[in-house]
Amino acid sequence: MAQNAVPENHVTVRTEPVAEPDAVVSIQDLSLWYDDFQALEGVSLNVPKNQVTALIGASGCGKSTLLRCVNRMNDLVPGVRTSGSVAYEGVDLYDGSVDPVEVRRRVGMVFQKPNPFPKTVYDNVAFGPRLHGYPGDMDALVEKSLRSAALWDEVQDKLRQSGLGLSGGQQQRLCIARAMATDPDVILMDEPTSALDPIATDRIEELIHEIKKDYTVIIVTHNMQQAGRVSDRTAFMHLGVLIEEGPTDQIFTNPQHEMTERYISGRFG
């Protein structure tokens, strides 16, 4: 067996297992293939409500693939097939009766690089609610979303200007506001600060701390220090397998699996 290979019949190490009633998202025995390549193997993970769960691991370990399973973004990739289940508040998201568009309304997504639409700041935030036929006061919703993303004070006089004219950090917070505007319960973040400078990164991390009182957050990060700063729970992945998951402080100070300890100490990855 190669030094970093996952043992056969591997069982995920869990410290202080999450009680099932607390799980907003429950992933059970999930495997995924891109054509003949298996990217995920038998992943099971419960994501607790109003907490931040970080997915860590070396590049190519499957953490972004796992994240995209939660709002069915992988459906858009040709040749993808899955087995197992991903449930949101007890509903299997991959059941044939479930509308993927509704899944993506309830499970918002923030990508690695800021990707505002080529529209005004206002229209970026209003886009999702308009798409879903929001019947309320759009001005109030846009302001609320921008305030929740800690951006209102910086853009209240720029609402009719292009979102592409904002700084990188502001653009990312605009994307977070856009995700919040559809009133999701879960927000997925795929390395949301990797393209940002340290000051903008700090603002996003502060924002993550603030929004978890209203949202459940799952974040993919390549930065273990960031995982330690922002997350309540951490899940370590390797070669498509979930190796260990549990409270972040335990994962970082007292990992139960040798491979987790080797990754966190920088001996591989």
PDB file of C-alpha atoms in Angstrom:
ATOM      1  CA  MET A   1       0.000   0.000   0.000  1.00  0.00           C
ATOM      2  CA  ALA A   2       1.285   3.481  -0.892  1.00  0.00           C
ATOM      3  CA  GLN A   3       2.217   5.662   2.050  1.00  0.00           C
ATOM      4  CA  ASN A   4      -0.805   7.930   1.671  1.00  0.00           C
ATOM      5  CA  ALA A   5      -3.261   5.302   0.457  1.00  0.00           C
ATOM      6  CA  VAL A   6      -6.594   4.910   2.188  1.00  0.00           C
ATOM      7  CA  PRO A   7      -6.872   1.506   3.890  1.00  0.00           C
ATOM      8  CA  GLU A   8      -9.321  -0.986   2.445  1.00  0.00           C
ATOM      9  CA  ASN A   9     -12.640  -1.210   4.308  1.00  0.00           C
ATOM     10  CA  HIS A  10     -11.835   2.149   5.880  1.00  0.00           C
ATOM     11  CA  VAL A  11     -14.256   3.344   8.548  1.00  0.00           C
ATOM     12  CA  THR A  12     -14.515   7.087   9.119  1.00  0.00           C
ATOM     13  CA  VAL A  13     -13.325   8.177  12.540  1.00  0.00           C
ATOM     14  CA  ARG A  14     -15.890  10.355  14.299  1.00  0.00           C
ATOM     15  CA  THR A  15     -15.297  12.213  17.512  1.00  0.00           C
ATOM     16  CA  GLU A  16     -18.421  13.199  19.415  1.00  0.00           C
ATOM     17  CA  PRO A  17     -20.929  12.090  16.740  1.00  0.00           C
ATOM     18  CA  VAL A  18     -23.605  14.577  15.720  1.00  0.00           C
ATOM     19  CA  ALA A  19     -27.078  13.640  16.929  1.00  0.00           C
ATOM     20  CA  GLU A  20     -29.332  12.953  13.944  1.00  0.00           C
ATOM     21  CA  PRO A  21     -32.051  15.500  14.943  1.00  0.00           C
ATOM     22  CA  ASP A  22     -29.441  18.293  14.729  1.00  0.00           C
ATOM     23  CA  ALA A  23     -28.534  17.494  11.127  1.00  0.00           C
ATOM     24  CA  VAL A  24     -29.833  19.923   8.496  1.00  0.00           C
ATOM     25  CA  VAL A  25     -27.940  17.991   5.812  1.00  0.00           C
ATOM     26  CA  SER A  26     -27.403  14.253   6.187  1.00  0.00           C
ATOM     27  CA  ILE A  27     -25.109  12.506   3.693  1.00  0.00           C
ATOM     28  CA  GLN A  28     -25.198   8.717   3.816  1.00  0.00           C
ATOM     29  CA  ASP A  29     -22.876   6.309   1.981  1.00  0.00           C
ATOM     30  CA  LEU A  30     -22.462   8.731  -0.920  1.00  0.00           C
ATOM     31  CA  SER A  31     -20.326   7.706  -3.881  1.00  0.00           C
ATOM     32  CA  LEU A  32     -19.870   9.660  -7.096  1.00  0.00           C
ATOM     33  CA  TRP A  33     -18.290   8.912 -10.455  1.00  0.00           C
ATOM     34  CA  TYR A  34     -17.224  11.172 -13.322  1.00  0.00           C
ATOM     35  CA  ASP A  35     -17.646   8.601 -16.089  1.00  0.00           C
ATOM     36  CA  ASP A  36     -15.254   5.817 -14.941  1.00  0.00           C
ATOM     37  CA  PHE A  37     -13.404   7.892 -12.332  1.00  0.00           C
ATOM     38  CA  GLN A  38     -14.656   7.512  -8.767  1.00  0.00           C
ATOM     39  CA  ALA A  39     -14.354  10.864  -6.984  1.00  0.00           C
ATOM     40  CA  LEU A  40     -16.241  10.003  -3.775  1.00  0.00           C
ATOM     41  CA  GLU A  41     -16.399   6.670  -1.970  1.00  0.00           C
ATOM     42  CA  GLY A  42     -18.986   5.876   0.693  1.00  0.00           C
ATOM     43  CA  VAL A  43     -19.041   9.320   2.346  1.00  0.00           C
ATOM     44  CA  SER A  44     -21.340   9.746   5.364  1.00  0.00           C
ATOM     45  CA  LEU A  45     -21.548  13.104   7.139  1.00  0.00           C
ATOM     46  CA  ASN A  46     -24.138  14.940   9.211  1.00  0.00           C
ATOM     47  CA  VAL A  47     -24.081  18.754   9.091  1.00  0.00           C
ATOM     48  CA  PRO A  48     -25.514  20.421  12.217  1.00  0.00           C
ATOM     49  CA  LYS A  49     -27.823  23.415  12.099  1.00  0.00           C
ATOM     50  CA  ASN A  50     -26.366  26.916  12.641  1.00  0.00           C
ATOM     51  CA  GLN A  51     -22.790  25.700  12.694  1.00  0.00           C
ATOM     52  CA  VAL A  52     -19.883  26.047  10.274  1.00  0.00           C
ATOM     53  CA  THR A  53     -18.551  22.753   8.931  1.00  0.00           C
ATOM     54  CA  ALA A  54     -15.187  22.897   7.133  1.00  0.00           C
ATOM     55  CA  LEU A  55     -14.091  20.352   4.526  1.00  0.00           C
ATOM     56  CA  ILE A  56     -10.294  20.063   4.334  1.00  0.00           C
ATOM     57  CA  GLY A  57      -7.854  17.893   2.429  1.00  0.00           C
ATOM     58  CA  ALA A  58      -5.285  18.018  -0.359  1.00  0.00           C
ATOM     59  CA  SER A  59      -6.215  19.168  -3.860  1.00  0.00           C
ATOM     60  CA  GLY A  60      -8.215  16.513  -5.667  1.00  0.00           C
ATOM     61  CA  CYS A  61      -9.450  14.810  -2.495  1.00  0.00           C
ATOM     62  CA  GLY A  62     -13.127  15.311  -3.390  1.00  0.00           C
ATOM     63  CA  LYS A  63     -14.086  18.112  -0.996  1.00  0.00           C
ATOM     64  CA  SER A  64     -15.463  20.455  -3.685  1.00  0.00           C
ATOM     65  CA  THR A  65     -17.241  17.550  -5.356  1.00  0.00           C
ATOM     66  CA  LEU A  66     -18.879  16.687  -2.029  1.00  0.00           C
ATOM     67  CA  LEU A  67     -19.897  20.316  -1.529  1.00  0.00           C
ATOM     68  CA  ARG A  68     -21.540  20.482  -4.952  1.00  0.00           C
ATOM     69  CA  CYS A  69     -23.535  17.347  -4.190  1.00  0.00           C
ATOM     70  CA  VAL A  70     -25.446  19.261  -1.507  1.00  0.00           C
ATOM     71  CA  ASN A  71     -27.124  21.588  -4.019  1.00  0.00           C
ATOM     72  CA  ARG A  72     -26.969  19.223  -7.004  1.00  0.00           C
ATOM     73  CA  MET A  73     -24.523  21.351  -8.969  1.00  0.00           C
ATOM     74  CA  ASN A  74     -22.895  18.127 -10.155  1.00  0.00           C
ATOM     75  CA  ASP A  75     -26.075  17.422 -12.123  1.00  0.00           C
ATOM     76  CA  LEU A  76     -24.769  19.934 -14.660  1.00  0.00           C
ATOM     77  CA  VAL A  77     -21.613  17.877 -15.363  1.00  0.00           C
ATOM     78  CA  PRO A  78     -21.963  15.275 -18.159  1.00  0.00           C
ATOM     79  CA  GLY A  79     -21.242  11.681 -17.174  1.00  0.00           C
ATOM     80  CA  VAL A  80     -21.820  12.094 -13.434  1.00  0.00           C
ATOM     81  CA  ARG A  81     -23.595   9.346 -11.506  1.00  0.00           C
ATOM     82  CA  THR A  82     -24.101   8.837  -7.792  1.00  0.00           C
ATOM     83  CA  SER A  83     -25.191   6.259  -5.258  1.00  0.00           C
ATOM     84  CA  GLY A  84     -26.199   6.758  -1.646  1.00  0.00           C
ATOM     85  CA  SER A  85     -28.246   9.714  -0.411  1.00  0.00           C
ATOM     86  CA  VAL A  86     -28.081  13.409   0.423  1.00  0.00           C
ATOM     87  CA  ALA A  87     -30.989  14.524   2.596  1.00  0.00           C
ATOM     88  CA  TYR A  88     -32.005  18.083   3.457  1.00  0.00           C
ATOM     89  CA  GLU A  89     -34.203  18.207   6.550  1.00  0.00           C
ATOM     90  CA  GLY A  90     -35.112  14.581   5.942  1.00  0.00           C
ATOM     91  CA  VAL A  91     -35.929  14.940   2.221  1.00  0.00           C
ATOM     92  CA  ASP A  92     -33.739  13.011  -0.234  1.00  0.00           C
ATOM     93  CA  LEU A  93     -32.482  15.696  -2.607  1.00  0.00           C
ATOM     94  CA  TYR A  94     -31.901  13.153  -5.364  1.00  0.00           C
ATOM     95  CA  ASP A  95     -35.445  11.796  -5.327  1.00  0.00           C
ATOM     96  CA  GLY A  96     -37.077  12.118  -8.751  1.00  0.00           C
ATOM     97  CA  SER A  97     -39.838  14.320  -7.351  1.00  0.00           C
ATOM     98  CA  VAL A  98     -37.398  16.975  -6.072  1.00  0.00           C
ATOM     99  CA  ASP A  99     -36.894  20.089  -8.223  1.00  0.00           C
ATOM    100  CA  PRO A 100     -33.161  20.962  -8.470  1.00  0.00           C
ATOM    101  CA  VAL A 101     -34.030  24.659  -8.858  1.00  0.00           C
ATOM    102  CA  GLU A 102     -35.809  24.605  -5.501  1.00  0.00           C
ATOM    103  CA  VAL A 103     -32.823  22.796  -3.983  1.00  0.00           C
ATOM    104  CA  ARG A 104     -30.551  25.619  -5.136  1.00  0.00           C
ATOM    105  CA  ARG A 105     -32.911  28.215  -3.669  1.00  0.00           C
ATOM    106  CA  ARG A 106     -32.742  26.581  -0.258  1.00  0.00           C
ATOM    107  CA  VAL A 107     -29.014  25.797  -0.513  1.00  0.00           C
ATOM    108  CA  GLY A 108     -27.079  28.878  -1.645  1.00  0.00           C
ATOM    109  CA  MET A 109     -23.609  28.750  -3.192  1.00  0.00           C
ATOM    110  CA  VAL A 110     -20.599  31.076  -3.094  1.00  0.00           C
ATOM    111  CA  PHE A 111     -17.788  30.153  -5.448  1.00  0.00           C
ATOM    112  CA  GLN A 112     -14.010  30.342  -5.259  1.00  0.00           C
ATOM    113  CA  LYS A 113     -13.701  33.492  -7.361  1.00  0.00           C
ATOM    114  CA  PRO A 114     -16.170  36.363  -6.985  1.00  0.00           C
ATOM    115  CA  ASN A 115     -18.642  36.064  -9.855  1.00  0.00           C
ATOM    116  CA  PRO A 116     -21.070  38.986  -9.845  1.00  0.00           C
ATOM    117  CA  PHE A 117     -23.436  39.110 -12.793  1.00  0.00           C
ATOM    118  CA  PRO A 118     -22.738  41.926 -15.295  1.00  0.00           C
ATOM    119  CA  LYS A 119     -25.583  43.850 -13.711  1.00  0.00           C
ATOM    120  CA  THR A 120     -25.995  46.600 -11.142  1.00  0.00           C
ATOM    121  CA  VAL A 121     -25.363  45.903  -7.468  1.00  0.00           C
ATOM    122  CA  TYR A 122     -29.130  46.089  -6.916  1.00  0.00           C
ATOM    123  CA  ASP A 123     -29.958  43.698  -9.767  1.00  0.00           C
ATOM    124  CA  ASN A 124     -27.339  41.188  -8.612  1.00  0.00           C
ATOM    125  CA  VAL A 125     -29.100  40.847  -5.270  1.00  0.00           C
ATOM    126  CA  ALA A 126     -32.613  41.006  -6.729  1.00  0.00           C
ATOM    127  CA  PHE A 127     -31.925  38.415  -9.445  1.00  0.00           C
ATOM    128  CA  GLY A 128     -32.788  35.286  -7.448  1.00  0.00           C
ATOM    129  CA  PRO A 129     -35.904  36.675  -5.737  1.00  0.00           C
ATOM    130  CA  ARG A 130     -37.233  37.919  -9.085  1.00  0.00           C
ATOM    131  CA  LEU A 131     -36.571  34.505 -10.637  1.00  0.00           C
ATOM    132  CA  HIS A 132     -38.604  32.855  -7.891  1.00  0.00           C
ATOM    133  CA  GLY A 133     -41.421  35.415  -8.029  1.00  0.00           C
ATOM    134  CA  TYR A 134     -40.761  37.181  -4.736  1.00  0.00           C
ATOM    135  CA  PRO A 135     -43.975  39.112  -3.917  1.00  0.00           C
ATOM    136  CA  GLY A 136     -42.659  41.449  -1.227  1.00  0.00           C
ATOM    137  CA  ASP A 137     -40.802  44.776  -1.067  1.00  0.00           C
ATOM    138  CA  MET A 138     -37.749  44.237  -3.256  1.00  0.00           C
ATOM    139  CA  ASP A 139     -35.990  47.397  -2.079  1.00  0.00           C
ATOM    140  CA  ALA A 140     -36.250  46.234   1.531  1.00  0.00           C
ATOM    141  CA  LEU A 141     -35.033  42.741   0.642  1.00  0.00           C
ATOM    142  CA  VAL A 142     -32.006  44.064  -1.247  1.00  0.00           C
ATOM    143  CA  GLU A 143     -31.076  46.313   1.673  1.00  0.00           C
ATOM    144  CA  LYS A 144     -31.552  43.504   4.201  1.00  0.00           C
ATOM    145  CA  SER A 145     -29.372  41.126   2.167  1.00  0.00           C
ATOM    146  CA  LEU A 146     -26.612  43.692   1.718  1.00  0.00           C
ATOM    147  CA  ARG A 147     -26.694  44.522   5.430  1.00  0.00           C
ATOM    148  CA  SER A 148     -26.481  40.814   6.284  1.00  0.00           C
ATOM    149  CA  ALA A 149     -23.407  40.591   4.061  1.00  0.00           C
ATOM    150  CA  ALA A 150     -21.831  43.622   5.819  1.00  0.00           C
ATOM    151  CA  LEU A 151     -21.848  45.531   2.534  1.00  0.00           C
ATOM    152  CA  TRP A 152     -24.720  48.033   2.729  1.00  0.00           C
ATOM    153  CA  ASP A 153     -22.715  50.920   4.176  1.00  0.00           C
ATOM    154  CA  GLU A 154     -20.161  50.601   1.372  1.00  0.00           C
ATOM    155  CA  VAL A 155     -22.574  50.354  -1.573  1.00  0.00           C
ATOM    156  CA  GLN A 156     -25.796  52.116  -0.591  1.00  0.00           C
ATOM    157  CA  ASP A 157     -24.882  54.977  -2.938  1.00  0.00           C
ATOM    158  CA  LYS A 158     -23.711  52.583  -5.692  1.00  0.00           C
ATOM    159  CA  LEU A 159     -26.797  50.402  -6.088  1.00  0.00           C
ATOM    160  CA  ARG A 160     -27.273  51.415  -9.729  1.00  0.00           C
ATOM    161  CA  GLN A 161     -23.602  50.919 -10.598  1.00  0.00           C
ATOM    162  CA  SER A 162     -22.176  47.671 -11.950  1.00  0.00           C
ATOM    163  CA  GLY A 163     -21.275  45.031  -9.392  1.00  0.00           C
ATOM    164  CA  LEU A 164     -18.159  44.398 -11.484  1.00  0.00           C
ATOM    165  CA  GLY A 165     -16.850  47.812 -10.414  1.00  0.00           C
ATOM    166  CA  LEU A 166     -16.502  46.773  -6.761  1.00  0.00           C
ATOM    167  CA  SER A 167     -13.260  45.537  -5.210  1.00  0.00           C
ATOM    168  CA  GLY A 168     -12.612  41.799  -5.067  1.00  0.00           C
ATOM    169  CA  GLY A 169     -13.634  41.512  -1.427  1.00  0.00           C
ATOM    170  CA  GLN A 170     -16.756  43.609  -2.005  1.00  0.00           C
ATOM    171  CA  GLN A 171     -17.658  41.460  -5.013  1.00  0.00           C
ATOM    172  CA  GLN A 172     -17.425  38.327  -2.877  1.00  0.00           C
ATOM    173  CA  ARG A 173     -19.651  39.870  -0.199  1.00  0.00           C
ATOM    174  CA  LEU A 174     -22.050  40.869  -2.977  1.00  0.00           C
ATOM    175  CA  CYS A 175     -22.162  37.217  -4.036  1.00  0.00           C
ATOM    176  CA  ILE A 176     -22.892  36.251  -0.427  1.00  0.00           C
ATOM    177  CA  ALA A 177     -25.698  38.838  -0.326  1.00  0.00           C
ATOM    178  CA  ARG A 178     -27.030  37.404  -3.593  1.00  0.00           C
ATOM    179  CA  ALA A 179     -27.057  33.934  -2.049  1.00  0.00           C
ATOM    180  CA  MET A 180     -28.839  35.221   1.076  1.00  0.00           C
ATOM    181  CA  ALA A 181     -31.523  37.039  -0.918  1.00  0.00           C
ATOM    182  CA  THR A 182     -33.367  33.817  -1.809  1.00  0.00           C
ATOM    183  CA  ASP A 183     -33.725  33.038   1.917  1.00  0.00           C
ATOM    184  CA  PRO A 184     -31.739  29.773   1.984  1.00  0.00           C
ATOM    185  CA  ASP A 185     -31.172  27.674   5.081  1.00  0.00           C
ATOM    186  CA  VAL A 186     -27.723  26.448   4.017  1.00  0.00           C
ATOM    187  CA  ILE A 187     -24.892  28.391   2.381  1.00  0.00           C
ATOM    188  CA  LEU A 188     -22.073  26.513   0.643  1.00  0.00           C
ATOM    189  CA  MET A 189     -18.719  28.265   0.237  1.00  0.00           C
ATOM    190  CA  ASP A 190     -16.071  26.797  -2.073  1.00  0.00           C
ATOM    191  CA  GLU A 191     -12.734  28.367  -1.018  1.00  0.00           C
ATOM    192  CA  PRO A 192     -14.414  31.795  -0.844  1.00  0.00           C
ATOM    193  CA  THR A 193     -11.269  33.730   0.105  1.00  0.00           C
ATOM    194  CA  SER A 194      -8.594  32.036  -2.014  1.00  0.00           C
ATOM    195  CA  ALA A 195      -8.602  34.900  -4.544  1.00  0.00           C
ATOM    196  CA  LEU A 196      -8.705  37.680  -1.936  1.00  0.00           C
ATOM    197  CA  ASP A 197      -6.096  39.719  -0.080  1.00  0.00           C
ATOM    198  CA  PRO A 198      -5.638  39.299   3.711  1.00  0.00           C
ATOM    199  CA  ILE A 199      -7.843  42.278   4.635  1.00  0.00           C
ATOM    200  CA  ALA A 200     -10.717  41.085   2.445  1.00  0.00           C
ATOM    201  CA  THR A 201     -10.210  37.542   3.757  1.00  0.00           C
ATOM    202  CA  ASP A 202     -10.542  38.804   7.322  1.00  0.00           C
ATOM    203  CA  ARG A 203     -13.830  40.540   6.462  1.00  0.00           C
ATOM    204  CA  ILE A 204     -15.255  37.364   4.930  1.00  0.00           C
ATOM    205  CA  GLU A 205     -14.196  35.286   7.951  1.00  0.00           C
ATOM    206  CA  GLU A 206     -15.840  37.790  10.308  1.00  0.00           C
ATOM    207  CA  LEU A 207     -18.965  37.594   8.161  1.00  0.00           C
ATOM    208  CA  ILE A 208     -19.026  33.789   8.382  1.00  0.00           C
ATOM    209  CA  HIS A 209     -19.000  34.058  12.183  1.00  0.00           C
ATOM    210  CA  GLU A 210     -21.892  36.517  12.064  1.00  0.00           C
ATOM    211  CA  ILE A 211     -24.178  34.682   9.645  1.00  0.00           C
ATOM    212  CA  LYS A 212     -24.091  31.254  11.282  1.00  0.00           C
ATOM    213  CA  LYS A 213     -26.732  32.400  13.761  1.00  0.00           C
ATOM    214  CA  ASP A 214     -29.146  32.475  10.795  1.00  0.00           C
ATOM    215  CA  TYR A 215     -27.604  29.978   8.376  1.00  0.00           C
ATOM    216  CA  THR A 216     -25.853  26.640   8.307  1.00  0.00           C
ATOM    217  CA  VAL A 217     -22.512  27.008   6.499  1.00  0.00           C
ATOM    218  CA  ILE A 218     -20.374  24.383   4.790  1.00  0.00           C
ATOM    219  CA  ILE A 219     -17.006  25.724   3.645  1.00  0.00           C
ATOM    220  CA  VAL A 220     -14.292  24.106   1.557  1.00  0.00           C
ATOM    221  CA  THR A 221     -10.897  25.557   2.387  1.00  0.00           C
ATOM    222  CA  HIS A 222      -7.316  24.715   1.489  1.00  0.00           C
ATOM    223  CA  ASN A 223      -6.180  26.842   4.432  1.00  0.00           C
ATOM    224  CA  MET A 224      -6.104  24.844   7.661  1.00  0.00           C
ATOM    225  CA  GLN A 225      -5.613  27.994   9.731  1.00  0.00           C
ATOM    226  CA  GLN A 226      -8.800  29.358   8.229  1.00  0.00           C
ATOM    227  CA  ALA A 227     -10.647  26.133   9.057  1.00  0.00           C
ATOM    228  CA  GLY A 228      -9.432  26.494  12.627  1.00  0.00           C
ATOM    229  CA  ARG A 229     -10.620  30.097  12.810  1.00  0.00           C
ATOM    230  CA  VAL A 230     -14.085  29.846  11.277  1.00  0.00           C
ATOM    231  CA  SER A 231     -15.454  26.335  11.737  1.00  0.00           C
ATOM    232  CA  ASP A 232     -17.217  24.477  14.543  1.00  0.00           C
ATOM    233  CA  ARG A 233     -16.653  21.071  12.956  1.00  0.00           C
ATOM    234  CA  THR A 234     -14.061  19.831  10.475  1.00  0.00           C
ATOM    235  CA  ALA A 235     -14.115  16.903   8.071  1.00  0.00           C
ATOM    236  CA  PHE A 236     -10.826  15.670   6.591  1.00  0.00           C
ATOM    237  CA  MET A 237     -10.950  13.951   3.194  1.00  0.00           C
ATOM    238  CA  HIS A 238      -8.354  11.964   1.253  1.00  0.00           C
ATOM    239  CA  LEU A 239      -8.716  10.346  -2.181  1.00  0.00           C
ATOM    240  CA  GLY A 240     -12.499  10.647  -2.121  1.00  0.00           C
ATOM    241  CA  VAL A 241     -12.866   9.107   1.334  1.00  0.00           C
ATOM    242  CA  LEU A 242     -13.940  10.915   4.496  1.00  0.00           C
ATOM    243  CA  ILE A 243     -11.154   9.963   6.904  1.00  0.00           C
ATOM    244  CA  GLU A 244     -12.182  11.773  10.076  1.00  0.00           C
ATOM    245  CA  GLU A 245     -14.716  14.351  11.240  1.00  0.00           C
ATOM    246  CA  GLY A 246     -15.569  15.977  14.513  1.00  0.00           C
ATOM    247  CA  PRO A 247     -15.314  19.208  16.525  1.00  0.00           C
ATOM    248  CA  THR A 248     -12.628  21.420  15.002  1.00  0.00           C
ATOM    249  CA  ASP A 249     -10.585  21.800  18.178  1.00  0.00           C
ATOM    250  CA  GLN A 250     -10.381  18.026  18.580  1.00  0.00           C
ATOM    251  CA  ILE A 251      -9.499  17.427  14.933  1.00  0.00           C
ATOM    252  CA  PHE A 252      -6.646  19.926  15.137  1.00  0.00           C
ATOM    253  CA  THR A 253      -5.306  19.102  18.592  1.00  0.00           C
ATOM    254  CA  ASN A 254      -6.115  15.433  19.063  1.00  0.00           C
ATOM    255  CA  PRO A 255      -6.899  13.696  15.752  1.00  0.00           C
ATOM    256  CA  GLN A 256      -7.835  10.054  16.061  1.00  0.00           C
ATOM    257  CA  HIS A 257      -6.538   8.916  12.664  1.00  0.00           C
ATOM    258  CA  GLU A 258      -2.830   8.891  11.799  1.00  0.00           C
ATOM    259  CA  MET A 259      -3.514  10.234   8.309  1.00  0.00           C
ATOM    260  CA  THR A 260      -5.349  13.248   9.741  1.00  0.00           C
ATOM    261  CA  GLU A 261      -2.431  13.973  12.054  1.00  0.00           C
ATOM    262  CA  ARG A 262       0.039  13.708   9.178  1.00  0.00           C
ATOM    263  CA  TYR A 263      -1.978  16.097   7.000  1.00  0.00           C
ATOM    264  CA  ILE A 264      -2.518  18.680   9.734  1.00  0.00           C
ATOM    265  CA  SER A 265       1.164  18.584  10.685  1.00  0.00           C
ATOM    266  CA  GLY A 266       2.133  19.229   7.072  1.00  0.00           C
ATOM    267  CA  ARG A 267       3.768  15.890   6.364  1.00  0.00           C
ATOM    268  CA  PHE A 268       1.743  15.487   3.187  1.00  0.00           C
ATOM    269  CA  GLY A 269      -0.750  17.427   1.089  1.00  0.00           C
TER     270      GLY A 269
END
